[in-house]
């Protein structure tokens, strides 16, 4: 009759898919899943832990108001630039008219039909109009700078609101996949800090068996070419 040798070895079974559930924010735990305990089975999407969201909700509300103010500032800055451009165009048109008037007075004076005082008055008016153009151009530059500042403020407000919204979402911790809870370490009403380990989630359907064998035992698992034989394995 034939005999089949059996090799016995001791090792461990571990899941290849294990997740440490950690707190992304600090706060007080206001609710735990009814089965939040070692060995409990959970389904993907199940709420495991709820952290008090009151302060974070206030932050979201405040930053939403800041975002609305920043959006209003952008609109006001754009309208301000439009008005500044209109003022500059009007000032340039007025300056052109003043320069033409000065040229006419100068021509009249050269022909002896104009007074020197009129020429001087026209020259002063033209100079004032040119200065007004410079002032209006400065106002346009300031309006453009205000638009840039408003855009930066708006972007910062959006980033701050996004961060606060993510923090608010992190007050609810859900199971990312089906599995079993292990090493649960918190209770309802307890205070937690950022990155505190709350539990482990283990996938019981993705396991890995590891064990040690001696050199002599290992040699029996090889074929004549030195490759591992495809032998049946029973794990208990």
mmCIF file of C-alpha atoms in Angstrom:
data_model
loop_
_atom_site.group_PDB
_atom_site.id
_atom_site.type_symbol
_atom_site.label_atom_id
_atom_site.label_comp_id
_atom_site.label_asym_id
_atom_site.label_seq_id
_atom_site.Cartn_x
_atom_site.Cartn_y
_atom_site.Cartn_z
ATOM 1 C CA UNK A 1 0.000 0.000 0.000
ATOM 2 C CA UNK A 2 1.073 3.653 -0.449
ATOM 3 C CA UNK A 3 1.710 6.103 2.362
ATOM 4 C CA UNK A 4 1.304 9.896 2.132
ATOM 5 C CA UNK A 5 3.570 11.840 4.494
ATOM 6 C CA UNK A 6 1.984 14.702 6.414
ATOM 7 C CA UNK A 7 3.987 17.735 7.528
ATOM 8 C CA UNK A 8 2.665 19.662 10.534
ATOM 9 C CA UNK A 9 3.775 23.204 11.340
ATOM 10 C CA UNK A 10 2.622 26.027 13.589
ATOM 11 C CA UNK A 11 2.101 29.630 12.484
ATOM 12 C CA UNK A 12 -0.543 32.314 12.373
ATOM 13 C CA UNK A 13 -3.439 33.500 10.254
ATOM 14 C CA UNK A 14 -3.577 37.198 9.452
ATOM 15 C CA UNK A 15 -5.735 39.334 7.224
ATOM 16 C CA UNK A 16 -3.987 40.926 4.282
ATOM 17 C CA UNK A 17 -6.539 43.729 4.438
ATOM 18 C CA UNK A 18 -6.448 45.404 7.834
ATOM 19 C CA UNK A 19 -7.238 49.052 8.485
ATOM 20 C CA UNK A 20 -6.498 51.114 11.565
ATOM 21 C CA UNK A 21 -9.483 53.354 12.230
ATOM 22 C CA UNK A 22 -8.111 56.647 13.525
ATOM 23 C CA UNK A 23 -9.660 59.996 14.390
ATOM 24 C CA UNK A 24 -9.131 62.745 11.821
ATOM 25 C CA UNK A 25 -10.361 65.375 14.307
ATOM 26 C CA UNK A 26 -10.601 65.787 18.060
ATOM 27 C CA UNK A 27 -13.840 65.947 20.016
ATOM 28 C CA UNK A 28 -16.343 64.084 22.152
ATOM 29 C CA UNK A 29 -17.911 60.840 20.981
ATOM 30 C CA UNK A 30 -21.692 61.238 21.050
ATOM 31 C CA UNK A 31 -22.647 57.872 19.527
ATOM 32 C CA UNK A 32 -21.171 54.448 18.784
ATOM 33 C CA UNK A 33 -22.522 51.700 16.576
ATOM 34 C CA UNK A 34 -24.630 49.258 18.634
ATOM 35 C CA UNK A 35 -22.201 46.470 17.787
ATOM 36 C CA UNK A 36 -18.998 48.472 18.281
ATOM 37 C CA UNK A 37 -17.037 45.714 20.004
ATOM 38 C CA UNK A 38 -14.307 43.205 19.229
ATOM 39 C CA UNK A 39 -15.398 40.579 16.720
ATOM 40 C CA UNK A 40 -18.486 42.467 15.538
ATOM 41 C CA UNK A 41 -19.248 42.279 11.825
ATOM 42 C CA UNK A 42 -19.855 45.550 10.003
ATOM 43 C CA UNK A 43 -20.847 46.388 6.450
ATOM 44 C CA UNK A 44 -19.286 48.979 4.187
ATOM 45 C CA UNK A 45 -20.870 52.365 4.881
ATOM 46 C CA UNK A 46 -22.045 51.538 8.412
ATOM 47 C CA UNK A 47 -21.663 54.441 10.858
ATOM 48 C CA UNK A 48 -19.192 53.305 13.511
ATOM 49 C CA UNK A 49 -18.536 56.492 15.484
ATOM 50 C CA UNK A 50 -20.163 59.931 15.638
ATOM 51 C CA UNK A 51 -18.230 62.901 17.053
ATOM 52 C CA UNK A 52 -19.974 66.028 18.332
ATOM 53 C CA UNK A 53 -20.236 68.312 15.256
ATOM 54 C CA UNK A 54 -21.529 71.481 16.977
ATOM 55 C CA UNK A 55 -18.288 73.520 16.900
ATOM 56 C CA UNK A 56 -17.377 72.403 13.394
ATOM 57 C CA UNK A 57 -20.865 73.224 12.123
ATOM 58 C CA UNK A 58 -20.426 76.735 13.534
ATOM 59 C CA UNK A 59 -17.124 77.012 11.691
ATOM 60 C CA UNK A 60 -18.776 75.953 8.424
ATOM 61 C CA UNK A 61 -21.579 78.504 8.901
ATOM 62 C CA UNK A 62 -19.109 81.288 9.682
ATOM 63 C CA UNK A 63 -16.863 80.457 6.734
ATOM 64 C CA UNK A 64 -19.886 80.236 4.435
ATOM 65 C CA UNK A 65 -20.703 83.813 5.422
ATOM 66 C CA UNK A 66 -17.069 84.803 4.795
ATOM 67 C CA UNK A 67 -17.277 83.226 1.349
ATOM 68 C CA UNK A 68 -20.446 85.191 0.573
ATOM 69 C CA UNK A 69 -18.664 88.411 1.640
ATOM 70 C CA UNK A 70 -15.675 87.542 -0.562
ATOM 71 C CA UNK A 71 -17.947 86.907 -3.560
ATOM 72 C CA UNK A 72 -19.664 90.263 -2.963
ATOM 73 C CA UNK A 73 -16.262 91.968 -2.786
ATOM 74 C CA UNK A 74 -15.333 90.471 -6.167
ATOM 75 C CA UNK A 75 -18.530 91.821 -7.698
ATOM 76 C CA UNK A 76 -17.942 95.269 -6.162
ATOM 77 C CA UNK A 77 -14.337 95.281 -7.363
ATOM 78 C CA UNK A 78 -15.420 94.474 -10.917
ATOM 79 C CA UNK A 79 -18.015 97.254 -10.872
ATOM 80 C CA UNK A 80 -15.392 99.611 -9.432
ATOM 81 C CA UNK A 81 -13.052 98.859 -12.332
ATOM 82 C CA UNK A 82 -15.804 99.489 -14.866
ATOM 83 C CA UNK A 83 -16.531 102.892 -13.310
ATOM 84 C CA UNK A 84 -12.835 103.734 -13.108
ATOM 85 C CA UNK A 85 -12.418 102.956 -16.808
ATOM 86 C CA UNK A 86 -15.386 105.174 -17.660
ATOM 87 C CA UNK A 87 -13.937 108.007 -15.539
ATOM 88 C CA UNK A 88 -10.564 107.614 -17.268
ATOM 89 C CA UNK A 89 -12.152 107.710 -20.702
ATOM 90 C CA UNK A 90 -14.116 110.848 -19.782
ATOM 91 C CA UNK A 91 -10.995 112.487 -18.363
ATOM 92 C CA UNK A 92 -8.998 111.698 -21.504
ATOM 93 C CA UNK A 93 -11.773 113.137 -23.679
ATOM 94 C CA UNK A 94 -11.906 116.285 -21.560
ATOM 95 C CA UNK A 95 -8.126 116.615 -21.698
ATOM 96 C CA UNK A 96 -8.200 116.378 -25.478
ATOM 97 C CA UNK A 97 -10.782 119.162 -25.630
ATOM 98 C CA UNK A 98 -8.710 121.316 -23.261
ATOM 99 C CA UNK A 99 -5.619 120.817 -25.410
ATOM 100 C CA UNK A 100 -7.590 121.816 -28.527
ATOM 101 C CA UNK A 101 -8.879 124.922 -26.742
ATOM 102 C CA UNK A 102 -5.340 125.858 -25.720
ATOM 103 C CA UNK A 103 -4.195 125.394 -29.316
ATOM 104 C CA UNK A 104 -6.972 127.700 -30.565
ATOM 105 C CA UNK A 105 -6.139 130.416 -28.031
ATOM 106 C CA UNK A 106 -2.475 130.182 -28.951
ATOM 107 C CA UNK A 107 -3.316 130.541 -32.655
ATOM 108 C CA UNK A 108 -5.538 133.540 -31.952
ATOM 109 C CA UNK A 109 -2.835 135.183 -29.885
ATOM 110 C CA UNK A 110 -0.268 134.678 -32.640
ATOM 111 C CA UNK A 111 -2.645 136.414 -35.063
ATOM 112 C CA UNK A 112 -3.094 139.266 -32.641
ATOM 113 C CA UNK A 113 -6.795 138.708 -31.967
ATOM 114 C CA UNK A 114 -6.477 136.877 -28.649
ATOM 115 C CA UNK A 115 -5.477 138.015 -25.215
ATOM 116 C CA UNK A 116 -2.450 136.621 -23.381
ATOM 117 C CA UNK A 117 -4.602 135.997 -20.320
ATOM 118 C CA UNK A 118 -6.908 133.746 -22.341
ATOM 119 C CA UNK A 119 -3.929 131.729 -23.571
ATOM 120 C CA UNK A 120 -2.659 131.351 -20.015
ATOM 121 C CA UNK A 121 -6.093 130.278 -18.784
ATOM 122 C CA UNK A 122 -6.423 127.698 -21.564
ATOM 123 C CA UNK A 123 -2.925 126.382 -20.850
ATOM 124 C CA UNK A 124 -3.692 125.968 -17.158
ATOM 125 C CA UNK A 125 -6.972 124.185 -17.978
ATOM 126 C CA UNK A 126 -5.151 121.799 -20.341
ATOM 127 C CA UNK A 127 -2.506 121.058 -17.723
ATOM 128 C CA UNK A 128 -5.191 120.412 -15.101
ATOM 129 C CA UNK A 129 -7.020 118.091 -17.494
ATOM 130 C CA UNK A 130 -3.817 116.122 -18.133
ATOM 131 C CA UNK A 131 -3.239 115.810 -14.390
ATOM 132 C CA UNK A 132 -6.807 114.590 -14.024
ATOM 133 C CA UNK A 133 -6.098 111.881 -16.602
ATOM 134 C CA UNK A 134 -3.115 110.714 -14.560
ATOM 135 C CA UNK A 135 -5.297 110.598 -11.454
ATOM 136 C CA UNK A 136 -7.921 108.545 -13.269
ATOM 137 C CA UNK A 137 -5.270 106.134 -14.561
ATOM 138 C CA UNK A 138 -4.064 105.679 -10.993
ATOM 139 C CA UNK A 139 -7.660 104.948 -9.963
ATOM 140 C CA UNK A 140 -7.865 102.292 -12.684
ATOM 141 C CA UNK A 141 -4.647 100.679 -11.439
ATOM 142 C CA UNK A 142 -6.011 100.671 -7.892
ATOM 143 C CA UNK A 143 -9.267 99.127 -9.098
ATOM 144 C CA UNK A 144 -7.322 96.382 -10.894
ATOM 145 C CA UNK A 145 -5.301 95.720 -7.743
ATOM 146 C CA UNK A 146 -8.532 95.534 -5.758
ATOM 147 C CA UNK A 147 -9.812 92.869 -8.161
ATOM 148 C CA UNK A 148 -6.648 90.810 -7.625
ATOM 149 C CA UNK A 149 -6.949 91.154 -3.858
ATOM 150 C CA UNK A 150 -10.631 90.219 -3.971
ATOM 151 C CA UNK A 151 -9.869 87.140 -6.068
ATOM 152 C CA UNK A 152 -7.183 86.055 -3.595
ATOM 153 C CA UNK A 153 -9.542 86.587 -0.663
ATOM 154 C CA UNK A 154 -12.238 84.594 -2.451
ATOM 155 C CA UNK A 155 -9.878 81.686 -3.102
ATOM 156 C CA UNK A 156 -8.751 81.660 0.532
ATOM 157 C CA UNK A 157 -12.370 81.699 1.692
ATOM 158 C CA UNK A 158 -13.159 78.724 -0.549
ATOM 159 C CA UNK A 159 -10.153 76.768 0.728
ATOM 160 C CA UNK A 160 -11.055 77.491 4.347
ATOM 161 C CA UNK A 161 -14.675 76.435 3.776
ATOM 162 C CA UNK A 162 -13.583 73.231 2.011
ATOM 163 C CA UNK A 163 -11.304 72.342 4.935
ATOM 164 C CA UNK A 164 -14.050 73.053 7.479
ATOM 165 C CA UNK A 165 -16.526 70.990 5.451
ATOM 166 C CA UNK A 166 -14.121 68.049 5.348
ATOM 167 C CA UNK A 167 -13.610 68.322 9.112
ATOM 168 C CA UNK A 168 -17.376 68.321 9.596
ATOM 169 C CA UNK A 169 -17.694 65.218 7.424
ATOM 170 C CA UNK A 170 -14.973 63.558 9.512
ATOM 171 C CA UNK A 171 -17.239 63.734 12.568
ATOM 172 C CA UNK A 172 -18.957 60.654 11.143
ATOM 173 C CA UNK A 173 -16.660 57.635 10.817
ATOM 174 C CA UNK A 174 -17.943 54.873 8.545
ATOM 175 C CA UNK A 175 -16.705 51.399 7.720
ATOM 176 C CA UNK A 176 -14.769 51.581 4.428
ATOM 177 C CA UNK A 177 -15.352 47.876 3.675
ATOM 178 C CA UNK A 178 -17.052 44.792 5.051
ATOM 179 C CA UNK A 179 -15.126 43.262 7.925
ATOM 180 C CA UNK A 180 -14.757 42.515 11.618
ATOM 181 C CA UNK A 181 -13.900 45.006 14.329
ATOM 182 C CA UNK A 182 -10.873 44.373 16.501
ATOM 183 C CA UNK A 183 -9.074 46.190 19.333
ATOM 184 C CA UNK A 184 -11.932 48.645 19.918
ATOM 185 C CA UNK A 185 -10.618 51.255 22.334
ATOM 186 C CA UNK A 186 -13.225 53.996 22.863
ATOM 187 C CA UNK A 187 -16.534 54.464 24.667
ATOM 188 C CA UNK A 188 -19.482 56.773 24.140
ATOM 189 C CA UNK A 189 -18.912 60.159 25.781
ATOM 190 C CA UNK A 190 -15.152 59.848 25.700
ATOM 191 C CA UNK A 191 -12.822 62.549 24.390
ATOM 192 C CA UNK A 192 -10.516 61.696 21.501
ATOM 193 C CA UNK A 193 -7.623 63.528 19.886
ATOM 194 C CA UNK A 194 -6.425 63.754 16.325
ATOM 195 C CA UNK A 195 -4.941 60.508 14.987
ATOM 196 C CA UNK A 196 -6.019 58.515 18.042
ATOM 197 C CA UNK A 197 -6.458 54.821 17.250
ATOM 198 C CA UNK A 198 -10.103 53.883 17.736
ATOM 199 C CA UNK A 199 -10.255 50.307 16.422
ATOM 200 C CA UNK A 200 -9.035 47.974 13.710
ATOM 201 C CA UNK A 201 -11.122 46.685 10.830
ATOM 202 C CA UNK A 202 -10.156 43.269 9.474
ATOM 203 C CA UNK A 203 -11.346 41.649 6.267
ATOM 204 C CA UNK A 204 -12.010 37.982 7.194
ATOM 205 C CA UNK A 205 -12.262 36.944 3.548
ATOM 206 C CA UNK A 206 -8.722 37.951 2.589
ATOM 207 C CA UNK A 207 -6.503 35.890 4.875
ATOM 208 C CA UNK A 208 -2.873 34.886 4.733
ATOM 209 C CA UNK A 209 -1.356 31.880 6.501
ATOM 210 C CA UNK A 210 2.254 32.059 7.648
ATOM 211 C CA UNK A 211 4.286 29.260 9.246
ATOM 212 C CA UNK A 212 7.905 28.206 9.695
ATOM 213 C CA UNK A 213 9.512 24.922 8.659
ATOM 214 C CA UNK A 214 13.002 23.538 9.143
ATOM 215 C CA UNK A 215 15.486 23.190 6.311
ATOM 216 C CA UNK A 216 14.875 19.434 6.185
ATOM 217 C CA UNK A 217 11.122 19.943 6.054
ATOM 218 C CA UNK A 218 11.481 22.610 3.383
ATOM 219 C CA UNK A 219 13.522 20.260 1.186
ATOM 220 C CA UNK A 220 10.610 17.818 1.177
ATOM 221 C CA UNK A 221 8.377 20.488 -0.341
ATOM 222 C CA UNK A 222 10.577 20.870 -3.437
ATOM 223 C CA UNK A 223 10.533 18.942 -6.691
ATOM 224 C CA UNK A 224 13.644 17.718 -8.492
ATOM 225 C CA UNK A 225 14.077 21.142 -10.067
ATOM 226 C CA UNK A 226 13.949 22.964 -6.756
ATOM 227 C CA UNK A 227 10.469 24.405 -7.261
ATOM 228 C CA UNK A 228 7.742 24.397 -4.594
ATOM 229 C CA UNK A 229 5.338 21.524 -5.087
ATOM 230 C CA UNK A 230 1.652 22.294 -5.450
ATOM 231 C CA UNK A 231 0.528 20.293 -2.428
ATOM 232 C CA UNK A 232 -2.787 20.370 -0.534
ATOM 233 C CA UNK A 233 -2.752 22.399 2.685
ATOM 234 C CA UNK A 234 -5.214 22.218 5.553
ATOM 235 C CA UNK A 235 -5.385 25.083 8.032
ATOM 236 C CA UNK A 236 -6.990 24.878 11.451
#
